[in-house]
Each structure stands twice: as structure tokens, then as C-alpha cells.
Short mmCIF file of C-alpha atoms in Angstrom, two decimals:
data_model
loop_
_atom_site.label_atom_id
_atom_site.label_comp_id
_atom_site.label_asym_id
_atom_site.label_seq_id
_atom_site.Cartn_x
_atom_site.Cartn_y
_atom_site.Cartn_z
CA MET A 651 10.47 11.34 76.42
CA SER A 652 10.22 13.74 79.36
CA ASP A 653 6.60 14.59 78.65
CA ALA A 654 5.09 11.41 80.03
CA VAL A 655 1.89 12.03 81.90
CA ALA A 656 0.86 9.68 84.62
CA THR A 657 -2.53 8.28 83.70
CA PRO A 658 -4.77 7.71 86.70
CA PRO A 659 -6.20 4.26 87.21
CA ALA A 660 -9.25 4.59 85.05
CA THR A 661 -9.57 1.24 83.52
CA ARG A 662 -12.42 -0.28 85.45
CA TRP A 663 -15.48 -0.87 83.28
CA ARG A 664 -18.39 1.29 84.26
CA ALA A 665 -21.90 1.83 83.06
CA ALA A 666 -22.57 4.85 80.86
CA THR A 667 -26.07 6.01 80.00
CA ILE A 668 -26.76 7.33 76.53
CA THR A 669 -28.57 10.65 76.93
CA SER A 670 -28.95 11.44 73.24
CA ILE A 671 -27.77 10.46 69.78
CA GLU A 672 -27.68 13.05 67.02
CA ARG A 673 -26.76 12.76 63.38
CA PRO A 674 -24.65 15.80 62.47
CA THR A 675 -23.72 14.19 59.14
CA PRO A 676 -25.10 11.12 57.36
CA ARG A 677 -22.13 8.99 58.40
CA ILE A 678 -21.69 10.19 61.98
CA ALA A 679 -23.63 9.44 65.14
CA SER A 680 -22.84 11.92 67.88
CA VAL A 681 -23.37 10.00 71.12
CA LEU A 682 -23.72 11.85 74.41
CA LEU A 683 -22.98 9.82 77.52
CA GLN A 684 -23.64 10.36 81.19
CA VAL A 685 -20.67 8.77 82.93
CA PRO A 686 -18.56 9.89 85.88
CA LEU A 687 -15.11 9.90 84.31
CA GLY A 688 -13.39 12.26 86.66
CA GLY A 689 -10.83 14.34 84.82
CA TYR A 690 -9.57 13.73 81.35
CA ALA A 691 -7.36 15.50 78.86
CA ALA A 692 -8.28 16.73 75.40
CA GLY A 693 -7.24 14.01 72.97
CA GLN A 694 -7.87 11.02 75.21
CA HIS A 695 -10.19 8.19 74.27
CA LEU A 696 -12.66 5.79 75.82
CA ASP A 697 -12.99 2.08 75.30
CA VAL A 698 -16.56 1.01 74.67
CA ARG A 699 -17.80 -2.51 75.34
CA LEU A 700 -21.02 -4.07 74.11
CA THR A 701 -22.25 -7.46 75.30
CA ALA A 702 -24.39 -9.87 73.27
CA PRO A 703 -26.99 -12.14 74.91
CA ASP A 704 -24.62 -15.12 74.60
CA GLY A 705 -21.93 -13.29 76.53
CA TYR A 706 -19.84 -12.32 73.51
CA GLN A 707 -18.31 -8.88 73.96
CA ALA A 708 -17.04 -6.42 71.37
CA GLN A 709 -14.79 -3.49 72.21
CA ARG A 710 -13.79 -0.41 70.27
CA SER A 711 -11.96 2.82 71.10
CA TYR A 712 -13.47 6.25 70.45
CA SER A 713 -11.84 9.61 70.99
CA ILE A 714 -13.60 11.99 73.33
CA CYS A 715 -14.90 15.09 71.50
CA SER A 716 -16.17 16.98 74.52
CA PRO A 717 -13.70 19.21 76.33
CA PRO A 718 -12.47 18.41 79.84
CA GLY A 719 -15.06 19.44 82.38
CA ALA A 720 -18.07 19.01 80.10
CA ALA A 721 -21.17 17.62 81.80
CA LEU A 722 -21.62 14.93 79.17
CA VAL A 723 -19.04 12.91 77.27
CA GLU A 724 -19.41 13.15 73.51
CA LEU A 725 -18.24 10.49 71.06
CA ALA A 726 -18.48 10.77 67.26
CA VAL A 727 -19.06 7.31 65.83
CA GLU A 728 -18.50 6.95 62.11
CA ARG A 729 -20.58 4.30 60.42
CA LEU A 730 -18.19 1.74 58.95
CA GLU A 731 -19.26 -0.54 56.12
CA ASP A 732 -19.21 -4.06 57.51
CA GLY A 733 -18.77 -2.61 60.99
CA GLU A 734 -19.78 -4.46 64.13
CA VAL A 735 -20.05 -1.76 66.78
CA SER A 736 -20.71 1.37 64.73
CA PRO A 737 -24.00 0.02 63.27
CA TYR A 738 -25.23 -0.49 66.83
CA PHE A 739 -24.83 3.23 67.51
CA HIS A 740 -26.40 4.16 64.18
CA GLU A 741 -29.35 1.77 64.11
CA VAL A 742 -30.06 0.34 67.55
CA ALA A 743 -28.93 2.56 70.40
CA GLN A 744 -31.23 5.23 71.76
CA ALA A 745 -31.44 7.61 74.67
CA GLY A 746 -31.73 5.72 77.95
CA ASP A 747 -29.68 2.73 76.82
CA THR A 748 -26.69 1.70 78.89
CA ILE A 749 -23.31 0.67 77.53
CA GLU A 750 -20.01 -0.02 79.27
CA VAL A 751 -16.98 2.22 78.97
CA ARG A 752 -13.55 2.50 80.50
CA GLY A 753 -11.06 5.29 80.41
CA PRO A 754 -9.95 7.96 79.86
CA ILE A 755 -7.04 6.33 78.05
CA GLY A 756 -3.94 7.65 76.34
CA GLY A 757 -1.05 9.75 77.57
CA HIS A 758 0.52 10.96 74.33
CA PHE A 759 -1.99 12.35 71.86
CA ILE A 760 -3.21 14.88 74.42
CA TRP A 761 -3.03 18.64 74.81
CA HIS A 762 -3.29 20.76 77.94
CA PRO A 763 -3.52 24.57 77.86
CA GLN A 764 -0.24 24.72 79.78
CA ASP A 765 1.44 22.89 76.90
CA GLY A 766 1.09 26.22 75.10
CA GLY A 767 1.10 27.06 71.43
CA PRO A 768 1.06 27.96 68.66
CA LEU A 769 -0.99 24.87 68.08
CA LEU A 770 -1.45 23.18 64.72
CA LEU A 771 -4.30 20.68 64.38
CA VAL A 772 -4.75 18.71 61.18
CA ALA A 773 -7.75 16.39 60.83
CA GLY A 774 -8.74 13.97 58.12
CA GLY A 775 -12.38 12.83 58.21
CA SER A 776 -13.44 11.46 61.58
CA GLY A 777 -9.92 12.25 62.80
CA ILE A 778 -11.49 15.55 63.84
CA ALA A 779 -12.81 13.87 67.03
CA PRO A 780 -9.82 14.29 69.39
CA LEU A 781 -8.84 17.58 67.72
CA VAL A 782 -12.20 19.23 68.31
CA ALA A 783 -11.74 18.45 72.01
CA MET A 784 -8.43 20.34 71.84
CA ALA A 785 -10.00 23.25 69.94
CA ARG A 786 -12.84 23.42 72.47
CA GLU A 787 -10.40 23.24 75.38
CA ARG A 788 -8.32 26.02 73.86
CA ALA A 789 -11.40 28.19 73.26
CA ALA A 790 -12.49 27.74 76.87
CA ARG A 791 -9.18 28.00 78.68
CA ALA A 792 -6.61 29.53 76.35
CA PRO A 793 -8.44 31.93 74.03
CA GLY A 794 -6.02 34.15 72.18
CA MET A 795 -3.42 31.43 71.91
CA PRO A 796 -2.57 31.07 68.22
CA ALA A 797 -4.05 27.91 66.77
CA LEU A 798 -4.88 26.68 63.31
CA LEU A 799 -7.20 23.79 62.53
CA LEU A 800 -6.98 22.34 59.05
CA TYR A 801 -9.80 19.89 58.42
CA SER A 802 -10.03 17.69 55.36
CA ALA A 803 -13.25 15.87 54.53
CA ARG A 804 -14.94 14.55 51.47
CA ALA A 805 -17.61 17.23 51.27
CA TRP A 806 -18.78 20.32 53.11
CA ASP A 807 -21.71 18.43 54.61
CA ASP A 808 -19.43 15.64 55.85
CA MET A 809 -17.65 18.05 58.21
CA ILE A 810 -18.66 17.27 61.77
CA PHE A 811 -18.59 20.33 64.08
CA ARG A 812 -18.28 22.58 60.99
CA ASP A 813 -20.56 25.38 62.12
CA GLU A 814 -19.15 25.33 65.63
CA LEU A 815 -15.62 25.68 64.27
CA ILE A 816 -16.62 28.51 61.94
CA GLY A 817 -18.19 30.26 64.91
CA MET A 818 -15.10 29.69 67.02
CA ALA A 819 -12.93 31.29 64.33
CA SER A 820 -15.28 34.24 63.88
CA ARG A 821 -15.17 35.04 67.60
CA ASP A 822 -11.42 34.63 68.08
CA ALA A 823 -8.91 36.10 65.63
CA ALA A 824 -6.17 33.87 67.04
CA PHE A 825 -8.04 30.74 65.93
CA ARG A 826 -8.00 29.90 62.24
CA PHE A 827 -10.18 27.24 60.69
CA ILE A 828 -9.42 26.07 57.16
CA ALA A 829 -11.52 23.46 55.40
CA ALA A 830 -10.38 21.23 52.56
CA THR A 831 -13.04 19.25 50.72
CA THR A 832 -11.75 16.55 48.40
CA ARG A 833 -15.02 15.92 46.53
CA SER A 834 -16.72 19.29 46.54
CA ALA A 835 -15.88 22.90 45.81
CA PRO A 836 -14.52 25.19 48.53
CA ARG A 837 -17.22 27.25 50.23
CA ARG A 838 -15.29 30.05 51.91
CA GLU A 839 -12.37 32.22 50.96
CA GLY A 840 -9.21 30.45 52.10
CA ASP A 841 -10.72 26.97 51.92
CA TYR A 842 -9.50 24.32 49.49
CA GLY A 843 -11.42 22.09 47.12
CA ARG A 844 -8.83 19.36 46.90
CA ARG A 845 -6.65 17.04 48.91
CA ILE A 846 -4.13 18.71 51.20
CA ASP A 847 -0.63 18.22 49.85
CA ALA A 848 2.74 19.52 50.93
CA THR A 849 2.42 22.64 48.78
CA ILE A 850 -0.93 23.59 50.29
CA LEU A 851 0.28 22.85 53.79
CA HIS A 852 3.47 24.87 53.42
CA GLY A 853 1.49 27.75 51.93
CA ILE A 854 -0.97 27.73 54.82
CA LEU A 855 1.83 27.71 57.39
CA ALA A 856 3.69 30.53 55.61
CA SER A 857 0.63 32.76 55.55
CA TRP A 858 -0.21 31.90 59.17
CA GLN A 859 3.16 33.37 60.18
CA GLN A 860 3.32 31.21 63.29
CA VAL A 861 5.78 28.45 64.08
CA PRO A 862 3.77 25.65 65.67
CA ALA A 863 5.18 24.44 68.96
CA ARG A 864 3.25 21.27 68.43
CA ALA A 865 1.24 19.62 65.72
CA TYR A 866 -1.46 17.01 66.22
CA VAL A 867 -2.42 15.04 63.14
CA CYS A 868 -5.30 12.56 63.14
CA GLY A 869 -6.97 10.66 60.34
CA SER A 870 -6.47 7.64 58.13
CA ASN A 871 -2.97 6.27 57.94
CA ARG A 872 -2.48 7.54 54.39
CA PHE A 873 -3.59 11.03 55.41
CA VAL A 874 -1.43 11.11 58.53
CA GLU A 875 1.64 9.80 56.68
CA ALA A 876 1.30 12.50 54.03
CA ILE A 877 0.73 15.36 56.46
CA ALA A 878 3.43 14.30 58.93
CA ALA A 879 5.96 13.85 56.10
CA ALA A 880 5.07 17.28 54.68
CA LEU A 881 5.53 18.88 58.11
CA VAL A 882 8.94 17.23 58.52
CA ASP A 883 9.91 18.32 55.00
CA GLY A 884 8.85 21.83 55.95
CA GLY A 885 11.37 21.82 58.77
CA MET A 886 9.26 20.83 61.76
CA ALA A 887 11.08 18.61 64.25
CA PRO A 888 9.51 15.12 64.28
CA GLU A 889 9.27 15.12 68.08
CA ARG A 890 6.89 18.08 67.86
CA ILE A 891 4.47 16.11 65.71
CA ARG A 892 2.01 13.74 67.37
CA THR A 893 -0.05 11.40 65.31
CA GLU A 894 -3.06 9.19 65.72
CA ARG A 895 -4.23 6.96 62.90
CA TYR A 896 -7.57 5.36 62.32
CA GLY A 897 -8.17 2.08 60.57
CA GLY A 898 -6.25 0.56 57.70
CA ALA A 899 -4.17 2.00 54.91
CA MET B 174 -25.18 -7.49 81.47
CA ALA B 175 -26.22 -7.74 77.83
CA THR B 176 -26.42 -4.54 75.81
CA ARG B 177 -29.97 -4.07 74.55
CA GLY B 178 -30.20 -4.95 70.88
CA PHE B 179 -26.55 -5.91 70.35
CA THR B 180 -25.81 -9.27 68.80
CA GLY B 181 -22.39 -8.77 67.24
CA ARG B 182 -21.04 -10.32 64.09
CA PRO B 183 -21.57 -13.99 63.37
CA ARG B 184 -18.65 -15.76 64.97
CA THR B 185 -16.82 -18.81 63.72
CA ALA B 186 -15.43 -21.41 66.08
CA GLU B 187 -11.97 -20.69 64.71
CA ALA B 188 -12.20 -16.97 65.39
CA ALA B 189 -13.52 -17.69 68.87
CA ARG B 190 -10.48 -19.88 69.51
CA ARG B 191 -7.88 -17.52 68.05
CA LEU B 192 -9.20 -14.13 69.15
CA PRO B 193 -8.21 -12.93 72.63
CA PRO B 194 -10.95 -11.18 74.63
CA GLY B 195 -12.11 -7.86 73.20
CA GLN B 196 -10.32 -8.34 69.87
CA TYR B 197 -11.78 -8.50 66.36
CA GLN B 198 -10.23 -9.95 63.24
CA THR B 199 -9.07 -7.70 60.43
CA GLU B 200 -7.73 -8.55 57.00
CA ASP B 201 -5.84 -5.31 56.41
CA PHE B 202 -2.84 -4.16 58.38
CA PRO B 203 -3.58 -0.95 60.28
CA VAL B 204 -0.71 1.36 61.17
CA LEU B 205 -0.38 3.04 64.55
CA SER B 206 2.48 5.19 65.69
CA ALA B 207 3.04 8.13 67.97
CA GLY B 208 4.69 10.40 65.41
CA PRO B 209 5.94 10.69 61.84
CA THR B 210 7.46 7.63 60.19
CA PRO B 211 11.23 8.04 60.57
CA ARG B 212 13.35 7.87 57.45
CA ALA B 213 15.77 5.05 58.05
CA ARG B 214 18.31 4.05 55.47
CA THR B 215 19.80 0.60 55.73
CA GLY B 216 23.22 2.10 54.91
CA ASP B 217 23.12 4.03 58.18
CA TRP B 218 21.33 1.36 60.22
CA THR B 219 23.09 -0.49 63.00
CA PHE B 220 21.79 -2.78 65.71
CA THR B 221 23.36 -2.59 69.16
CA LEU B 222 23.00 -5.11 71.99
CA LYS B 223 23.75 -3.56 75.37
CA ALA B 224 24.01 -4.76 78.95
CA GLY B 225 23.07 -1.68 80.94
CA PRO B 226 25.02 1.20 79.39
CA LYS B 227 27.70 -1.10 77.99
CA PRO B 228 27.58 -2.19 74.33
CA VAL B 229 28.00 -5.95 74.02
CA ALA B 230 27.71 -6.38 70.26
CA LYS B 231 26.94 -4.27 67.23
CA TRP B 232 25.99 -5.21 63.66
CA ASN B 233 25.58 -3.16 60.51
CA TRP B 234 22.82 -3.99 58.00
CA ALA B 235 24.91 -6.46 55.99
CA GLU B 236 26.23 -8.19 59.10
CA PHE B 237 22.76 -8.43 60.58
CA ASN B 238 21.39 -9.95 57.39
CA ALA B 239 24.21 -12.53 57.50
CA LEU B 240 22.93 -13.85 60.85
CA PRO B 241 20.72 -16.98 60.71
CA GLN B 242 17.30 -16.04 59.27
CA THR B 243 14.15 -17.75 60.50
CA LYS B 244 10.53 -17.63 59.32
CA LEU B 245 7.65 -17.23 61.77
CA VAL B 246 3.94 -17.21 60.93
CA ARG B 247 1.95 -15.82 63.83
CA ASP B 248 -1.32 -14.18 64.83
CA ILE B 249 -0.80 -10.60 66.04
CA HIS B 250 -2.97 -8.59 68.40
CA CYS B 251 -3.02 -4.77 68.69
CA VAL B 252 -4.17 -3.15 71.92
CA THR B 253 -6.46 -0.96 69.79
CA LYS B 254 -8.53 -4.16 69.36
CA TRP B 255 -7.64 -5.53 65.92
CA SER B 256 -6.05 -8.91 65.42
CA LYS B 257 -4.56 -10.28 62.24
CA PHE B 258 -4.08 -14.00 61.68
CA ASP B 259 -1.15 -15.83 60.07
CA THR B 260 1.21 -12.91 59.51
CA PRO B 261 4.44 -14.18 57.89
CA TRP B 262 7.72 -12.69 59.10
CA GLU B 263 11.37 -13.46 58.55
CA GLY B 264 14.34 -12.32 60.57
CA VAL B 265 16.81 -13.09 63.31
CA MET B 266 15.53 -14.98 66.35
CA ILE B 267 16.52 -13.35 69.63
CA ASP B 268 18.02 -16.71 70.64
CA ASP B 269 20.32 -16.55 67.60
CA LEU B 270 21.17 -12.92 68.31
CA PHE B 271 22.33 -13.75 71.83
CA GLU B 272 24.28 -16.72 70.54
CA ALA B 273 26.01 -14.60 67.89
CA ALA B 274 26.91 -12.09 70.58
CA GLY B 275 28.14 -14.88 72.85
CA ILE B 276 26.03 -13.61 75.74
CA GLU B 277 23.89 -15.31 78.35
CA PRO B 278 21.16 -12.92 79.54
CA PRO B 279 22.67 -11.15 82.56
CA THR B 280 19.27 -9.86 83.76
CA GLY B 281 15.62 -10.78 83.35
CA PHE B 282 14.53 -7.61 81.58
CA MET B 283 15.12 -5.84 78.31
CA LEU B 284 14.32 -2.48 76.82
CA ALA B 285 13.95 -2.28 73.05
CA HIS B 286 15.16 0.95 71.44
CA SER B 287 14.09 2.45 68.14
CA ILE B 288 15.64 5.07 65.89
CA ASP B 289 12.88 7.57 66.79
CA ASP B 290 13.71 7.18 70.52
CA TYR B 291 10.71 4.91 71.09
CA THR B 292 11.28 2.32 73.78
CA THR B 293 9.33 -0.64 75.10
CA ASN B 294 10.13 -3.10 77.85
CA VAL B 295 9.90 -6.86 77.45
CA PRO B 296 10.93 -9.56 79.93
CA VAL B 297 13.79 -11.74 78.62
CA GLU B 298 11.65 -14.85 78.99
CA ASP B 299 9.19 -13.38 76.44
CA LEU B 300 12.05 -12.98 73.94
CA VAL B 301 13.91 -16.31 74.15
CA GLY B 302 12.90 -19.91 73.51
CA GLY B 303 11.77 -19.34 69.92
CA LYS B 304 9.20 -16.68 70.83
CA ALA B 305 10.58 -13.47 69.31
CA MET B 306 12.76 -12.08 66.55
CA ILE B 307 14.15 -8.96 64.97
CA ALA B 308 12.08 -9.10 61.78
CA LEU B 309 13.55 -7.86 58.53
CA ARG B 310 10.93 -9.11 56.09
CA TYR B 311 7.14 -9.33 55.96
CA GLN B 312 5.31 -11.42 53.36
CA GLY B 313 8.65 -12.12 51.70
CA ALA B 314 9.58 -8.47 51.13
CA PRO B 315 11.46 -5.84 53.12
CA ILE B 316 9.18 -4.38 55.83
CA GLU B 317 7.61 -1.11 54.66
CA PRO B 318 8.69 1.97 56.64
CA ALA B 319 5.15 2.56 57.99
CA HIS B 320 5.16 -0.98 59.38
CA GLY B 321 8.53 -0.55 61.06
CA GLY B 322 11.13 -1.22 58.37
CA PRO B 323 13.97 -1.71 58.02
CA ALA B 324 13.73 -3.79 61.20
CA ARG B 325 11.09 -4.30 63.86
CA LEU B 326 10.97 -6.36 66.99
CA LEU B 327 8.38 -9.13 66.75
CA VAL B 328 6.95 -10.47 70.01
CA PRO B 329 3.70 -11.82 68.61
CA HIS B 330 2.31 -13.30 71.82
CA LEU B 331 2.18 -9.86 73.45
CA TYR B 332 0.13 -6.81 72.34
CA PHE B 333 1.74 -5.41 69.23
CA TRP B 334 3.05 -2.15 70.73
CA LYS B 335 5.72 -4.39 72.29
CA SER B 336 6.85 -5.27 68.75
CA ALA B 337 8.79 -2.01 68.43
CA LYS B 338 9.00 -0.54 64.93
CA TRP B 339 12.29 0.83 63.57
CA VAL B 340 14.16 -1.09 66.24
CA ASP B 341 17.91 -0.52 66.44
CA GLY B 342 18.85 -2.01 69.77
CA LEU B 343 18.07 -4.21 72.73
CA GLN B 344 19.34 -3.42 76.21
CA PHE B 345 19.43 -5.62 79.30
CA THR B 346 18.20 -3.67 82.31
CA GLU B 347 18.53 -4.49 86.01
CA ARG B 348 14.86 -3.71 86.64
CA ASP B 349 11.72 -3.80 84.50
CA GLU B 350 11.92 -0.23 83.18
CA ALA B 351 8.77 1.22 81.63
CA GLY B 352 9.07 2.24 77.98
CA PHE B 353 7.21 4.87 75.96
CA TRP B 354 3.62 3.61 76.14
CA GLU B 355 4.18 1.93 79.49
CA LEU B 356 4.86 5.43 80.89
CA ARG B 357 1.64 6.63 79.27
CA GLY B 358 -0.92 4.32 80.78
CA TYR B 359 -0.22 0.99 79.08
CA HIS B 360 0.54 -2.31 80.77
CA MET B 361 4.08 -3.40 81.66
CA ARG B 362 3.73 -6.85 80.07
CA GLY B 363 0.74 -6.77 77.72
CA ASP B 364 -0.49 -10.35 77.44
CA PRO B 365 -3.57 -10.23 75.14
CA TRP B 366 -4.99 -13.48 76.56
CA LYS B 367 -5.04 -11.90 80.02
CA GLU B 368 -6.24 -8.63 78.46
CA GLN B 369 -3.38 -6.65 80.00
CA ARG B 370 -4.05 -3.44 78.08
CA TYR B 371 -3.65 -0.66 80.62
CA THR B 372 -1.49 0.03 83.64
CA ASP B 373 -3.83 -1.26 86.30
CA ASP B 374 -5.17 -4.28 84.43
CA PRO B 375 -4.33 -7.40 86.47
#
């Protein structure tokens, strides 16, 4: 409980201009925003607010993918069936549009270079969003610090930031990137073509030969429960494991 | 300022009445927690009521289950924007807990403690008068570990992070002492109808 970080007053709503929207995978809209946030930490999120003509407002939270100091703020918005806000980003929004945001928010699921390593990052699906900010922050400010990113997705082409992460690992021997695809075959040596279970996770950690100082796990609740339990079973102290869960069970 | 091209979901009058600002209704029951789900066994579980550092009363699982049990059906509102209507809980009202302990609140503030060292602060007036309970059952069954079982605080009229999972104690404090999320940018009281999400929200 001694790691509390004072969060600056950042909760006023402010206008953010969409500078571009890309589609790195069929289900993801990568939204780049021009907004003066001041500082933020890798892992923090923004609240987004959209207003209908009748005054109705919808809000959602999205993790920031861009690393601290980036010129533009990047959000990865997954298209949810029956969604209310995500279809707006996928079908309506375009460069030049203005939305409202507030933040950065969150003082727990964050990582600073001075927090040190070794750093274990485990992502399920769009849970990669806050973890890619940490990987980018580490690459920029703490290269050489041992880190391992384990990323589970349905298929190879569903992996947001995939090529960037492969490149990061090829340039920096201290950064390992392992992909697990639950509905397609593994593409690279060391990748997995099935769901990550305790056996896989313990095997990866044993061959890594690092003891993570901290683990960040983000994904669906079922994914996070399984990974966090496997880490605890493997001997990791629960207080070293930080979790963030998206959506329902 | 309307957002170009955004209309939102069709809204019913009932949802408009029951949803606090910025919330949307969900049918499932999302789980949010800061770390792994702790493994609590009811055989080891105790609940301690403290005034400052001093224990006032302590119950084991069987004793706690022997206290008067009350049912509450309430709408709940998570600061991450989802709301869930008509959630049915059963447990020990805080009023009954204080009565069983034979204590009148000595201060106006409480800190809830959980077995994973989570804490959250709640004013006493938000806990008494039939507003809050230590819930032991959800939908007629023991609360699942991921949802806070064996016992969770239920303060349904405040954002749901105040309803501490895996709760094992309540402590009267002299001052309003910030808990886990309150130290990390979240509001000290957390009234969803006033949209008190973050530290500097009015």
C-alpha cells in the first residue's frame, strides 16, 4: 500500500481532435488524438464522452497505448457487438472530428521505468492496450531491462501492434515477445497455438530465467483470473501482480 | 456540444430514470480488481469490528452467519461506467452488526478492510439506516470468489469500488482516511448521482 501515486487533477473534460483512425486489425480502430494531457504514466486510461443531439451522453474508458511523451494519444478501440461507443469509432468518426476526454486516470495499473524490472506483461486480446504503452516506455527509457510480453489473441492477424513488438524484440535481446494464438497455428519458433495455461506459463518463466519483480495482466476476466492464479501457484507474491480486466466473464 | 454523428442507443424511460450520468446498463456482471483473487476459506475467515486500533467485536464464519440475515435488491453502479439493475443480495445489515456488537458509532467515518489488504473509506451515515450490509450471498448462493466471496461490503448507493470484496473488517476512524483507490485518484465519497468518480470531482 506504500506505492500510491498522487494523481494530478486531470478530470476536467476537454476537447480532443481526432487526427487519424487506422484499422490495424478488423476488430480494432486505432484512434490518434490531439489533446494536451500533460504527463501520464504507461498503463493509465482516458475517459471518453460522446454527446447526442438530445443531450444524452455516453462515456467509456480506454487505456492509452502511446507512451508518455508521445505527440499524439493513441487509443485502441475494439468493436463490440451491440456496442454503443465502439461503433461510433469504427463507422462514424473521422479525422478532424472532436470528442471529449478526461484523464489521465488510474494510479495502480501503471509502470514507470524507475519501478524497475524484470517486467512480465501478459495480455489477452485488447488487453494489450495498456501493456504496449509499458513496452514502448521501456524500449524508450529502459532498454536492456529484462522484460517479457506474452500476448494471447485469437489469430495472428488479430494481434494489434504485432509487427512493432516483433521489431522491438529483434532490436533488444532483453525484450522477449511470445505470441499465443488460440484459433490459429503458431507462426514463429517459441510461439504457442493454444490457450495459455499454467503449464505453458511456468515453462515460459523457467526458460526466461528471470524472476519478475512485477507482473501486469490485462484481458478478459476469465483470462486474467487464469493467468493471475497460475502466477500465484508458481510462487509469485500476489502483491507483485497487478490486474486489469475488461468486460464481463 | 453534440458529437458529430453520435446518437447513442435507444433509451427507455426506465433506464433514463435509473441510470446515473455517464452509466450504461449491463446484464452480465463484470469483475474488476487490482490483483489476483485471494483464496479465502470460510474456516479461516473472521470479521473484526474495530474502533481505531482497538478490536470491539469479532465473529468467525459460523457466528457471522448466525447474525440476523436480510435481503436487499438494489441497482449497482461501477465507476468504470456499467450499471446493473436489481441485484439480489443477502447478508448482515451494518445496523444489525453494530447492534450485535453493542456499539454506537464513536466517529463519523469507517475504513473497510479486506483479506488482500484492500481498504476503502465510507462515512458511517452511508452505512447505517438500512443502506448497507456485509453480503454473504448473491442470487441465493454463496458469493463467488471473483465477486468478493466469502463476504463483501455492499453499499449500493455509492460507486461499487466502495463495496469492498473479500471484506474481513470495519474500523471506525477519527478522520476520513483515504483507502486504496481513494489514494490513487478516486473520489473520497463516490456518489454516482453526483458523478463523484475522481479525486477532484465536486
